[in-house]
Amino acid sequence: PGGGGGGGGGGPSPSPRGDVAPKGGPIDAIHWARQAQEKTEPPALQSTLREKGSGAKAPRRPAQEEIDAVYNKWEDTKDSTLMWQIINGGRTDDLDALLLSDPLKGFLRSSDGRGPMWWAFEAKNQEIVSILMNHGVSHSDKDKDGLKPADLLP
């Protein structure tokens, strides 16, 4: 059967730390998501905790009621815009710091039902996906169009 690929354009885009999202189809997307899930403590988080010394706290998982209150409110806010900017910019240290100080920010969703995990997949940034998962953010929910974050990978 016919091959694919060829043509100009570069390969997969690396994240600021060198993680590369796959260029292939759904199988590669699933593999990439699984790799992200297997990482429990991303290097940036370890670094942040080390820098803060003995007073550092591990990520706090908010109560489910708190998460639901934020997660089920789909709206465009200053906080959702800030999260999009941090994720789209690949600012892993800023994301770590924000989620350590306010873990509920990871569960924000904009008016289209997307949130930090969708934006991380859209940016093809495996390290940010790992950070979000370490903070308990799911990668299997759906937006208003029924798309999961991994569906945004090419």
Short mmCIF file of C-alpha atoms in Angstrom, two decimals:
data_model
loop_
_atom_site.label_atom_id
_atom_site.label_comp_id
_atom_site.label_asym_id
_atom_site.label_seq_id
_atom_site.Cartn_x
_atom_site.Cartn_y
_atom_site.Cartn_z
CA PRO A 1 0.00 0.00 0.00
CA GLY A 2 0.99 3.58 -0.44
CA GLY A 3 3.54 5.10 1.84
CA GLY A 4 3.13 8.33 3.63
CA GLY A 5 5.46 10.98 4.74
CA GLY A 6 7.97 12.52 2.44
CA GLY A 7 7.75 16.15 1.68
CA GLY A 8 9.38 19.10 3.34
CA GLY A 9 9.01 20.26 6.85
CA GLY A 10 10.95 19.19 9.82
CA GLY A 11 10.53 16.29 12.10
CA PRO A 12 8.87 16.25 15.45
CA SER A 13 9.26 19.34 17.61
CA PRO A 14 11.38 18.95 20.72
CA SER A 15 10.32 20.48 23.99
CA PRO A 16 12.74 22.87 25.68
CA ARG A 17 14.25 19.88 27.48
CA GLY A 18 14.51 17.68 24.37
CA ASP A 19 11.41 15.48 24.68
CA VAL A 20 9.98 14.88 21.23
CA ALA A 21 6.39 14.15 20.37
CA PRO A 22 5.83 11.53 17.68
CA LYS A 23 5.13 12.45 14.09
CA GLY A 24 3.17 9.25 13.37
CA GLY A 25 -0.46 8.37 13.80
CA PRO A 26 -2.65 7.31 16.70
CA ILE A 27 -0.41 4.40 17.75
CA ASP A 28 2.51 6.78 18.24
CA ALA A 29 0.25 9.19 20.13
CA ILE A 30 -0.83 6.43 22.50
CA HIS A 31 2.79 5.35 23.01
CA TRP A 32 3.79 8.97 23.71
CA ALA A 33 0.96 9.36 26.25
CA ARG A 34 1.99 6.13 27.98
CA GLN A 35 5.60 7.30 28.18
CA ALA A 36 4.41 10.53 29.77
CA GLN A 37 2.27 8.60 32.24
CA GLU A 38 5.19 6.39 33.27
CA LYS A 39 7.19 9.41 34.38
CA THR A 40 6.15 10.08 37.93
CA GLU A 41 8.65 12.70 38.97
CA PRO A 42 9.82 14.86 36.08
CA PRO A 43 13.36 16.28 36.39
CA ALA A 44 12.09 19.87 36.63
CA LEU A 45 9.91 18.99 39.63
CA GLN A 46 12.79 17.16 41.30
CA SER A 47 14.96 20.23 40.69
CA THR A 48 12.34 22.58 42.13
CA LEU A 49 11.97 20.45 45.24
CA ARG A 50 15.77 20.25 45.68
CA GLU A 51 16.15 24.03 45.30
CA LYS A 52 13.49 24.70 47.94
CA GLY A 53 15.33 22.44 50.40
CA SER A 54 13.80 20.62 53.31
CA GLY A 55 10.84 23.01 53.44
CA ALA A 56 9.66 21.85 50.01
CA LYS A 57 6.35 20.10 49.81
CA ALA A 58 5.42 17.31 47.46
CA PRO A 59 2.50 18.07 45.15
CA ARG A 60 -0.73 18.22 47.14
CA ARG A 61 -3.72 16.54 45.57
CA PRO A 62 -6.77 18.70 46.33
CA ALA A 63 -9.98 17.08 47.56
CA GLN A 64 -12.12 15.67 44.75
CA GLU A 65 -14.90 18.16 45.54
CA GLU A 66 -12.45 21.04 45.01
CA ILE A 67 -11.23 19.54 41.75
CA ASP A 68 -14.78 18.99 40.48
CA ALA A 69 -15.77 22.57 41.29
CA VAL A 70 -12.93 23.90 39.12
CA TYR A 71 -12.96 21.17 36.45
CA ASN A 72 -16.68 21.42 35.72
CA LYS A 73 -16.63 25.20 35.29
CA TRP A 74 -15.76 25.77 31.64
CA GLU A 75 -14.93 29.42 31.14
CA ASP A 76 -12.26 31.69 29.77
CA THR A 77 -10.57 33.46 32.67
CA LYS A 78 -7.33 35.24 33.50
CA ASP A 79 -6.15 32.02 35.15
CA SER A 80 -6.91 29.86 32.10
CA THR A 81 -5.12 32.40 29.89
CA LEU A 82 -2.10 32.38 32.21
CA MET A 83 -1.97 28.57 32.18
CA TRP A 84 -2.18 28.52 28.38
CA GLN A 85 0.68 31.04 28.16
CA ILE A 86 2.88 29.06 30.55
CA ILE A 87 2.22 25.77 28.75
CA ASN A 88 2.43 27.17 25.22
CA GLY A 89 5.71 28.84 26.16
CA GLY A 90 7.17 25.60 27.55
CA ARG A 91 7.83 27.30 30.89
CA THR A 92 8.20 24.15 33.00
CA ASP A 93 9.70 25.88 36.04
CA ASP A 94 6.83 28.38 36.13
CA LEU A 95 4.32 25.56 35.79
CA ASP A 96 5.94 23.62 38.65
CA ALA A 97 5.94 26.67 40.89
CA LEU A 98 2.34 27.55 40.09
CA LEU A 99 1.05 24.01 40.65
CA LEU A 100 2.97 23.64 43.90
CA SER A 101 1.41 26.87 45.20
CA ASP A 102 -2.08 26.28 43.73
CA PRO A 103 -2.65 22.69 42.54
CA LEU A 104 -6.20 23.47 41.38
CA LYS A 105 -4.81 25.52 38.48
CA GLY A 106 -3.99 22.24 36.73
CA PHE A 107 -7.71 21.42 36.54
CA LEU A 108 -8.89 24.66 34.90
CA ARG A 109 -10.84 24.36 31.67
CA SER A 110 -11.61 27.02 29.11
CA SER A 111 -14.97 27.56 27.43
CA ASP A 112 -14.24 24.90 24.78
CA GLY A 113 -13.74 22.29 27.50
CA ARG A 114 -9.99 22.15 27.02
CA GLY A 115 -7.47 22.77 29.73
CA PRO A 116 -3.80 22.39 30.59
CA MET A 117 -3.49 18.77 29.45
CA TRP A 118 -4.97 19.53 26.01
CA TRP A 119 -2.63 22.51 25.64
CA ALA A 120 0.39 20.40 26.64
CA PHE A 121 -0.44 17.79 24.00
CA GLU A 122 -1.15 20.51 21.45
CA ALA A 123 2.30 21.99 22.21
CA LYS A 124 3.79 18.46 21.94
CA ASN A 125 5.59 18.97 25.24
CA GLN A 126 6.04 15.64 26.98
CA GLU A 127 7.69 17.19 30.03
CA ILE A 128 4.67 19.40 30.69
CA VAL A 129 2.36 16.40 30.19
CA SER A 130 4.43 14.57 32.82
CA ILE A 131 4.29 17.49 35.25
CA LEU A 132 0.51 17.74 34.90
CA MET A 133 0.07 13.99 35.38
CA ASN A 134 2.29 14.15 38.46
CA HIS A 135 -0.19 16.68 39.83
CA GLY A 136 -3.11 14.35 39.11
CA VAL A 137 -4.41 15.90 35.88
CA SER A 138 -6.03 13.29 33.62
CA HIS A 139 -5.14 12.82 29.95
CA SER A 140 -8.27 10.81 29.13
CA ASP A 141 -11.08 13.37 29.52
CA LYS A 142 -12.89 14.91 26.55
CA ASP A 143 -13.50 18.48 25.46
CA LYS A 144 -16.80 19.86 24.10
CA ASP A 145 -16.13 18.17 20.74
CA GLY A 146 -15.38 14.80 22.32
CA LEU A 147 -11.62 15.05 21.77
CA LYS A 148 -9.08 13.72 24.26
CA PRO A 149 -5.74 15.50 24.65
CA ALA A 150 -3.89 12.81 22.64
CA ASP A 151 -6.30 13.42 19.75
CA LEU A 152 -4.55 16.77 19.24
CA LEU A 153 -1.27 15.11 18.23
CA PRO A 154 -0.69 14.96 14.47
#
